[in-house]
PDB file of C-alpha atoms in Angstrom:
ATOM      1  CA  UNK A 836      12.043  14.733   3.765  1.00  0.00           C
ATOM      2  CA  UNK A 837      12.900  12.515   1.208  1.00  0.00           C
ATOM      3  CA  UNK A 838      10.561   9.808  -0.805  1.00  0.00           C
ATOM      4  CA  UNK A 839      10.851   6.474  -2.026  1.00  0.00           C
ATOM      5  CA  UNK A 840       8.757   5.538  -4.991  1.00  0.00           C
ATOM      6  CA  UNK A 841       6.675   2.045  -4.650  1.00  0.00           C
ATOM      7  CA  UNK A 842       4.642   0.363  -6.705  1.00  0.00           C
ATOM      8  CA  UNK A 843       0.682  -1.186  -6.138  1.00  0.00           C
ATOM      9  CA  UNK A 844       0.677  -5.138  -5.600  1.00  0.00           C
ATOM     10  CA  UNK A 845      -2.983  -4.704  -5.868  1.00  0.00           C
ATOM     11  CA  UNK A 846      -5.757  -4.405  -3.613  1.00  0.00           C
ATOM     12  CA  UNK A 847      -6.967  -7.922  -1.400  1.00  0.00           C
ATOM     13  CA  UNK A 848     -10.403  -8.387   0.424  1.00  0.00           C
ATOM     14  CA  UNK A 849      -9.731  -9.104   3.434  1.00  0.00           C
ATOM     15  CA  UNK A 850     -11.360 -11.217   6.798  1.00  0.00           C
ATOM     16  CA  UNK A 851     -14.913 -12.424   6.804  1.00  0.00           C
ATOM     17  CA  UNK A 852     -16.178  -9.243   5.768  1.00  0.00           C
ATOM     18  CA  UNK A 853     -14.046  -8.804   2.826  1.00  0.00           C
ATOM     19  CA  UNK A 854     -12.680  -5.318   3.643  1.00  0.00           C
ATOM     20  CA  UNK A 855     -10.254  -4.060   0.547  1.00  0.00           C
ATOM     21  CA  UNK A 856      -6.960  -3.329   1.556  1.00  0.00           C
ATOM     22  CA  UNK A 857      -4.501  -2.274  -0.748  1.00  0.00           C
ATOM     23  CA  UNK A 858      -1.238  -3.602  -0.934  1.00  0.00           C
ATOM     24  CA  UNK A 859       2.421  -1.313  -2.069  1.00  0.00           C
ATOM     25  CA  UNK A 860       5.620  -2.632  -2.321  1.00  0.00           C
ATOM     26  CA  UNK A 861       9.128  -0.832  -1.501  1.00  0.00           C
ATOM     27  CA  UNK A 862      11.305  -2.803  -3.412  1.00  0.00           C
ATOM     28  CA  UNK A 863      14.243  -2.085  -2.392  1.00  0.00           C
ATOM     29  CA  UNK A 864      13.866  -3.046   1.061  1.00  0.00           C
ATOM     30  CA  UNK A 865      11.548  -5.980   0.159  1.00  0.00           C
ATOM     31  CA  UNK A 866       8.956  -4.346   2.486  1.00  0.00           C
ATOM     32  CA  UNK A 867       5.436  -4.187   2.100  1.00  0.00           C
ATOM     33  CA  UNK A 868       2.838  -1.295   2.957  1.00  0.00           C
ATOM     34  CA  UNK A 869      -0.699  -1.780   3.539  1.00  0.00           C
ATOM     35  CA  UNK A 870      -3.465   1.153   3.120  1.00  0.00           C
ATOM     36  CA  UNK A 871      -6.923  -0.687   4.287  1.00  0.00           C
ATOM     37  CA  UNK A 872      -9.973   1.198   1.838  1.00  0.00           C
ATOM     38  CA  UNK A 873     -13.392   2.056   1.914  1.00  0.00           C
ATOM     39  CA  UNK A 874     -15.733   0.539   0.093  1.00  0.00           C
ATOM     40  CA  UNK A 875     -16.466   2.784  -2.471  1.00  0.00           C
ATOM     41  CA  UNK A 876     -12.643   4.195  -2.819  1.00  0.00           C
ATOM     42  CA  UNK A 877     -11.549   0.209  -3.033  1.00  0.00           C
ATOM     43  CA  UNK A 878     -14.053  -0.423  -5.169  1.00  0.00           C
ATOM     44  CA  UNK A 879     -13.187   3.032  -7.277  1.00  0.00           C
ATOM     45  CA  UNK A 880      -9.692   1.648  -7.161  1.00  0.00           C
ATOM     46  CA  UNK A 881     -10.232  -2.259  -8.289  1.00  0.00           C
ATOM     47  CA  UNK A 882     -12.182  -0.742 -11.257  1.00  0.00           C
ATOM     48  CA  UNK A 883      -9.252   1.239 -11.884  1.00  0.00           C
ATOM     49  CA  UNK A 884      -6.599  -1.701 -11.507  1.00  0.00           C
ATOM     50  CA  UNK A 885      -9.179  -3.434 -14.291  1.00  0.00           C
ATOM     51  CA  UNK A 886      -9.284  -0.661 -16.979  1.00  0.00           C
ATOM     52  CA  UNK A 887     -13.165  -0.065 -16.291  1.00  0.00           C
ATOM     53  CA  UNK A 888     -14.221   2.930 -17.690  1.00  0.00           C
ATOM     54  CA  UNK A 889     -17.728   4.782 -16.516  1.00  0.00           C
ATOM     55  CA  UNK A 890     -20.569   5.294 -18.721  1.00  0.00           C
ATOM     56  CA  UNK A 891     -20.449   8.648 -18.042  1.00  0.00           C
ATOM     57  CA  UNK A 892     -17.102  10.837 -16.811  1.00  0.00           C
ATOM     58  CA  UNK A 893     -16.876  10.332 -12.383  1.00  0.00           C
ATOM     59  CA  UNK A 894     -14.780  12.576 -10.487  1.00  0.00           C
ATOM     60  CA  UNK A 895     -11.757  10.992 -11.353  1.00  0.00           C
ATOM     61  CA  UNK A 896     -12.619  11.050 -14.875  1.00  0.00           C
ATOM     62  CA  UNK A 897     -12.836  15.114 -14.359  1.00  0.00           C
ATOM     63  CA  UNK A 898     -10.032  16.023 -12.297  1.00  0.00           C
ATOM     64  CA  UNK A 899      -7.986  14.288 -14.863  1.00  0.00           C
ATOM     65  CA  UNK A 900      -9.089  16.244 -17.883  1.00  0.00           C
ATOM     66  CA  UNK A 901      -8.599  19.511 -15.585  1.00  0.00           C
ATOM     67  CA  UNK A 902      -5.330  18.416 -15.188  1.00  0.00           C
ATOM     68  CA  UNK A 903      -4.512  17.672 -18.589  1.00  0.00           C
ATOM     69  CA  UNK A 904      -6.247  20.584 -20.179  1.00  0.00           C
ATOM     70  CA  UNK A 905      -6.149  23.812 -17.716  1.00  0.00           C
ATOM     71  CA  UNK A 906      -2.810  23.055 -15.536  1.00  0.00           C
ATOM     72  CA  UNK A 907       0.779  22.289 -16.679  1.00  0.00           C
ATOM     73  CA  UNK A 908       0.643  19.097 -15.363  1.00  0.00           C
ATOM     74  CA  UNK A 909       1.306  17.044 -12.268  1.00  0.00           C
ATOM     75  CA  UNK A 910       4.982  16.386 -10.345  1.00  0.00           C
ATOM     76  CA  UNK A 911       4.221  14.122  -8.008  1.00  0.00           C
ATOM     77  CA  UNK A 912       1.940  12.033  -6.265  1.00  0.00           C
ATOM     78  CA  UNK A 913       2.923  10.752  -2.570  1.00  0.00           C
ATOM     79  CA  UNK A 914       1.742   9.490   0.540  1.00  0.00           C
ATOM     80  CA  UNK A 915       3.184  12.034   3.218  1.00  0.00           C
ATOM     81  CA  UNK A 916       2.164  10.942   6.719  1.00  0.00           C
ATOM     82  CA  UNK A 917       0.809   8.787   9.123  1.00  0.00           C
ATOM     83  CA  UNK A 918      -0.546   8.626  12.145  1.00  0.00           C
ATOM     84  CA  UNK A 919      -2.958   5.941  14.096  1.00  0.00           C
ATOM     85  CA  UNK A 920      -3.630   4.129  11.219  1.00  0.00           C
ATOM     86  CA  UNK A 921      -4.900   7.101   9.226  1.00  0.00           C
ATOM     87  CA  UNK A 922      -2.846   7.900   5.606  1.00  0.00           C
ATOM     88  CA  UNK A 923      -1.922  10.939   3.868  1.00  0.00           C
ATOM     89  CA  UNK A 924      -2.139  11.888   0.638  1.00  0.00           C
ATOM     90  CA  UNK A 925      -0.819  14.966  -1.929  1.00  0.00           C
ATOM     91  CA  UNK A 926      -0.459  15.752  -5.319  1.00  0.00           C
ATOM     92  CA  UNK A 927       1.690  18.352  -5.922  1.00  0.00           C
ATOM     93  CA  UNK A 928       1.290  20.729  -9.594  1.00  0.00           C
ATOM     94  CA  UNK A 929       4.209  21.440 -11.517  1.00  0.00           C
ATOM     95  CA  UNK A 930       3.887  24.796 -10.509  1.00  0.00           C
ATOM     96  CA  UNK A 931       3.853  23.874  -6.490  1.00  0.00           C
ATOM     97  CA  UNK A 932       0.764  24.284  -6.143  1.00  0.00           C
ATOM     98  CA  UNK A 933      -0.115  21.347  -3.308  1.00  0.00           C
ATOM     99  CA  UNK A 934      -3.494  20.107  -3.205  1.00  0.00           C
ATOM    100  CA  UNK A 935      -4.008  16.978  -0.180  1.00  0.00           C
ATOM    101  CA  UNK A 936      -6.140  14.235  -0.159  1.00  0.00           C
ATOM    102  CA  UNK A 937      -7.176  10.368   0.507  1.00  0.00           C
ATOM    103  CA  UNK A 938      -4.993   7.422  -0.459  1.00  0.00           C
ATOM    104  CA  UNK A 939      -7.435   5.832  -2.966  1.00  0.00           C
ATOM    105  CA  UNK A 940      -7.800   9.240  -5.092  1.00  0.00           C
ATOM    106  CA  UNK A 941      -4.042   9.217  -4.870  1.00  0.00           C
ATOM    107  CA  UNK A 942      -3.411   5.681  -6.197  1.00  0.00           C
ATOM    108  CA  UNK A 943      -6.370   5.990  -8.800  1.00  0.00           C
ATOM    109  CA  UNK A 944      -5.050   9.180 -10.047  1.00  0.00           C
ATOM    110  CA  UNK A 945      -1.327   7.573 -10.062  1.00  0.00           C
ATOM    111  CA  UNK A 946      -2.745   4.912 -12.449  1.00  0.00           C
ATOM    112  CA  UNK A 947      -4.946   7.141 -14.494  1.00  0.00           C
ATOM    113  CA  UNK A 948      -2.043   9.381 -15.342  1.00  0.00           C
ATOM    114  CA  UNK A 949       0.705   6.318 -15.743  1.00  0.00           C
ATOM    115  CA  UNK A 950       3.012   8.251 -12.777  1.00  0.00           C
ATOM    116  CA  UNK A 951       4.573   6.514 -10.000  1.00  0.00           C
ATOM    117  CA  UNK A 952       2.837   7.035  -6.853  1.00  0.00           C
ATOM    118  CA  UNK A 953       6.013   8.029  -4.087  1.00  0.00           C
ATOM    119  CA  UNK A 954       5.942   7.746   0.056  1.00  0.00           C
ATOM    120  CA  UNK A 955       7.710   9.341   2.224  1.00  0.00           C
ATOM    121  CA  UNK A 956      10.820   7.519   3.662  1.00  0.00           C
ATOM    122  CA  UNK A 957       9.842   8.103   7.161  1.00  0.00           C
ATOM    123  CA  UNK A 958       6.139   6.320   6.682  1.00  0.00           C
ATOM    124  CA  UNK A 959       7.487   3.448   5.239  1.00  0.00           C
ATOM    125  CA  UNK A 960       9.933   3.007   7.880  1.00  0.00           C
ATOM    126  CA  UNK A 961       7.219   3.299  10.509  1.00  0.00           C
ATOM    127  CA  UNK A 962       3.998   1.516   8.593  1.00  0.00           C
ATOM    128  CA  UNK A 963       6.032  -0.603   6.436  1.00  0.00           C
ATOM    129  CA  UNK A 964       6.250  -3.976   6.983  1.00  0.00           C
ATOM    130  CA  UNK A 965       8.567  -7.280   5.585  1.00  0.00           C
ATOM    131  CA  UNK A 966       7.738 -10.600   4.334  1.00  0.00           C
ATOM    132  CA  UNK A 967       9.508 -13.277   2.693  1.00  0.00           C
ATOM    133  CA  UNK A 968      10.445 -13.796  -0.900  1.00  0.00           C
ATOM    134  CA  UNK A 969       8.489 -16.787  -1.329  1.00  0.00           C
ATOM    135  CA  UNK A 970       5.382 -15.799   0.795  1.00  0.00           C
ATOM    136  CA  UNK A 971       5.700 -12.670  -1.423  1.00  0.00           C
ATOM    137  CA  UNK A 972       5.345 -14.656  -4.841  1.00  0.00           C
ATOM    138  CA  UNK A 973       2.707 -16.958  -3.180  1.00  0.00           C
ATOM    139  CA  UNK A 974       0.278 -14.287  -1.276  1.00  0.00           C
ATOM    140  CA  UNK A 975       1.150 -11.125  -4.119  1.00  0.00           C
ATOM    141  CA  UNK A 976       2.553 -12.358  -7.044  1.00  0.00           C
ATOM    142  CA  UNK A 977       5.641 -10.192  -6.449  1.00  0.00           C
ATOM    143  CA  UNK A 978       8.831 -12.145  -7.434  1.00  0.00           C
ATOM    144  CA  UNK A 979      12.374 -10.667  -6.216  1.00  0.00           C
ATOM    145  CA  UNK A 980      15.569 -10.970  -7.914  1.00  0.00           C
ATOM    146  CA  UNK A 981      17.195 -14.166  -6.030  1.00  0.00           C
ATOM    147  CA  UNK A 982      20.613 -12.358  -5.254  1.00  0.00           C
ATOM    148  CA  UNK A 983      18.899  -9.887  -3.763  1.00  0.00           C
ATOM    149  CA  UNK A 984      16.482 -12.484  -1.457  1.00  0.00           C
ATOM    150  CA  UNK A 985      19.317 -14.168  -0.401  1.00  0.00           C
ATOM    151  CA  UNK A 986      21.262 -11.028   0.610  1.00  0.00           C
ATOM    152  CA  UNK A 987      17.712 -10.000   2.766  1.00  0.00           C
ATOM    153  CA  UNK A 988      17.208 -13.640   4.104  1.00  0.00           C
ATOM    154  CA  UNK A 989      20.677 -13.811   5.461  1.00  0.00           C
ATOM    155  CA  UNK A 990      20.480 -10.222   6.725  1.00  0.00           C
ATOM    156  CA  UNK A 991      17.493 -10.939   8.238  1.00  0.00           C
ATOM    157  CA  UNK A 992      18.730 -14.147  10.165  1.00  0.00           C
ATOM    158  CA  UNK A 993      21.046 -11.708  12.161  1.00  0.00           C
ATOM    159  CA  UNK A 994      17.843 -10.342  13.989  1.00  0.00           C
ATOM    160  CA  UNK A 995      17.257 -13.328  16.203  1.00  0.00           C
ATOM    161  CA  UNK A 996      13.724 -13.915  16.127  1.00  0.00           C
ATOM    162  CA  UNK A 997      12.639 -10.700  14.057  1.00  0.00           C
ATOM    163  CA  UNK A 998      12.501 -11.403  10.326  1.00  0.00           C
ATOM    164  CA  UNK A 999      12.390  -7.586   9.964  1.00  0.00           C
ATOM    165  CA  UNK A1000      14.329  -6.845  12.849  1.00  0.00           C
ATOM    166  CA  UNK A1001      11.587  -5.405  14.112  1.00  0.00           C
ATOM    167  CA  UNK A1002       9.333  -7.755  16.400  1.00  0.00           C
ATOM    168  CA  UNK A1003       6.180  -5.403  16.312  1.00  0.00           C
ATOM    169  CA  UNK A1004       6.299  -5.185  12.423  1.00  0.00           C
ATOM    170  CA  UNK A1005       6.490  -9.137  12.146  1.00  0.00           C
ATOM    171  CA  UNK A1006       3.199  -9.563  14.565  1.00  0.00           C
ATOM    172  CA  UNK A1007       1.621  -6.725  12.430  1.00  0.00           C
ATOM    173  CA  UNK A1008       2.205  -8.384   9.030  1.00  0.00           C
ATOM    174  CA  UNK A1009       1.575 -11.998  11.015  1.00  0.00           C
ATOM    175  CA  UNK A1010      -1.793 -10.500  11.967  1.00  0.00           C
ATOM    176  CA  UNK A1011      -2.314  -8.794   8.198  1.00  0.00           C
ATOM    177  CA  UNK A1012      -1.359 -12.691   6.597  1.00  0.00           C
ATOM    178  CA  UNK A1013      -4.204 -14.279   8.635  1.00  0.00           C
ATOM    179  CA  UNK A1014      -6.770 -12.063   7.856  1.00  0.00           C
ATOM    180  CA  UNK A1015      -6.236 -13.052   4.377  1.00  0.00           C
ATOM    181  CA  UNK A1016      -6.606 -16.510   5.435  1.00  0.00           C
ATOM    182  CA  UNK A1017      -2.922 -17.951   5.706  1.00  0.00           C
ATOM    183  CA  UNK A1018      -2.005 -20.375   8.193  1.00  0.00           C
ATOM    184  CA  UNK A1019      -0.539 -20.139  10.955  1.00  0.00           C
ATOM    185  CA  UNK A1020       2.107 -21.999  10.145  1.00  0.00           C
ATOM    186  CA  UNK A1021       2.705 -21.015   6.846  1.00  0.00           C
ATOM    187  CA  UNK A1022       3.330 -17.590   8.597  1.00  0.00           C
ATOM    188  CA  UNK A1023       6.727 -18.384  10.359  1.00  0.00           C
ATOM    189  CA  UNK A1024       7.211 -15.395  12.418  1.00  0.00           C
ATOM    190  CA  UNK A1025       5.995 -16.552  15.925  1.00  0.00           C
ATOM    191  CA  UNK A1026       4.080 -15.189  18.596  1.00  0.00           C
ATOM    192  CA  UNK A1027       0.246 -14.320  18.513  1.00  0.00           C
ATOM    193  CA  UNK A1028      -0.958 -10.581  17.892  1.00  0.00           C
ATOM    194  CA  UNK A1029      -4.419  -8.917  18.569  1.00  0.00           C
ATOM    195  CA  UNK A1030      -6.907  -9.178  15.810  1.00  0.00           C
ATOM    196  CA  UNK A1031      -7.091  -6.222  14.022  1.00  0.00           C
ATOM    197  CA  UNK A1032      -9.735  -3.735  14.224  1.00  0.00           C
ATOM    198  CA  UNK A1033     -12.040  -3.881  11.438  1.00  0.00           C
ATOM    199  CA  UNK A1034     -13.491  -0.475  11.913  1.00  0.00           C
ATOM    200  CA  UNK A1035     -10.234   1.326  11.658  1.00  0.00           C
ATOM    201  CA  UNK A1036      -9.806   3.197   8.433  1.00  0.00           C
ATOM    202  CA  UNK A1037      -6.815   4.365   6.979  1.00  0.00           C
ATOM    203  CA  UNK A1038      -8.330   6.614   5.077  1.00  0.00           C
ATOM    204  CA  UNK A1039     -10.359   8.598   7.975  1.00  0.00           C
ATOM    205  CA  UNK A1040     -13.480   8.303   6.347  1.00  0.00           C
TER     206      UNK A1040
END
């Protein structure tokens, strides 16, 4: 299986209850993949984003010095599966050693050790979803080279009423925007999709 690296938008409360969902970005295909986060992982995680450092060394703190001082190093970091809404994570050694675990420990580790956190091609394609170049810069502060909007907004006009091409993927991401209080019709996608479920976790906590 190949893997696509992606970068982290940052991570959104989201709905009434302000649940934290984090938000990557495959640029390349101008799609957008969210991971929705505990409480204490997006909390762990926001600190993270923010440079906060603990009084006194957390987990995260540890596993990194382990890493630096006992191992060789890491290779990679990715996101290797999905399946009913629940992530997975590994971080792989440079000696192969594979070790799994949850998306947040993945992303804060990514940023803690400056290394681009990678997914595998098939999750994207299935949990991925688009949105627009100016919804994009408006909702995430992610601004795409125009050539390169164009080329996706015309490509995307050839799907009839599927920005993505993908109808499902629209409602998903239609559902996603208005939970983080857009309007509806800012959103531009059509039809009307269930509201999520806020006890789901993508972690499987």
């Amino acid at each position: 299986m190949s893997t696509v690296p992606v970068s982290l938008c940052g991570v959104f409360p989201v709905g009434p209850e302000n649940f934290l969902c984090a938000v990557l970005l495959w640029e390349e295909r101008r799609r957008f993949l969210p991971i929705w986060l505990s409480p204490v992982g997006g909390a762990q995680l926001l600190g993270r984003i923010g440079e906060w450092e603990p009084t006194r060394p957390d987990t995260h703190n540890l596993l990194v010095d382990i890493i630096e001082q006992s191992t060789a190093g890491v290779s990679a970091i990715e996101l290797t599966g999905y399946y009913n809404g629940v992530y997975m994570a590994q971080v792989t050694m440079d000696d192969g050693a594979e070790f799994d675990c949850r998306p947040t420990d993945a992303l804060v580790l990514a940023l803690m050790l400056d290394m681009t956190i990678e997914v595998e091609e098939d999750v994207l394609n299935h949990a991925s979803l688009w949105l627009s170049a100016e919804d994009a810069a408006d909702y995430f502060d992610v601004e795409f080279d125009s050539d390169f909007a164009d080329g996706a907004e015309a490509s995307s006009e050839g799907n009839g009423n599927s920005a993505s091409g993908d109808k499902q993927a629209d409602l998903d991401f239609e559902n996603l925007m208005r939970e983080l209080g857009v309007e509806e019709e800012d959103l531009g996608f059509g039809g009307t999709p269930d509201d999520v479920d806020a006890d789901d976790d993508s972690e499987g906590n």
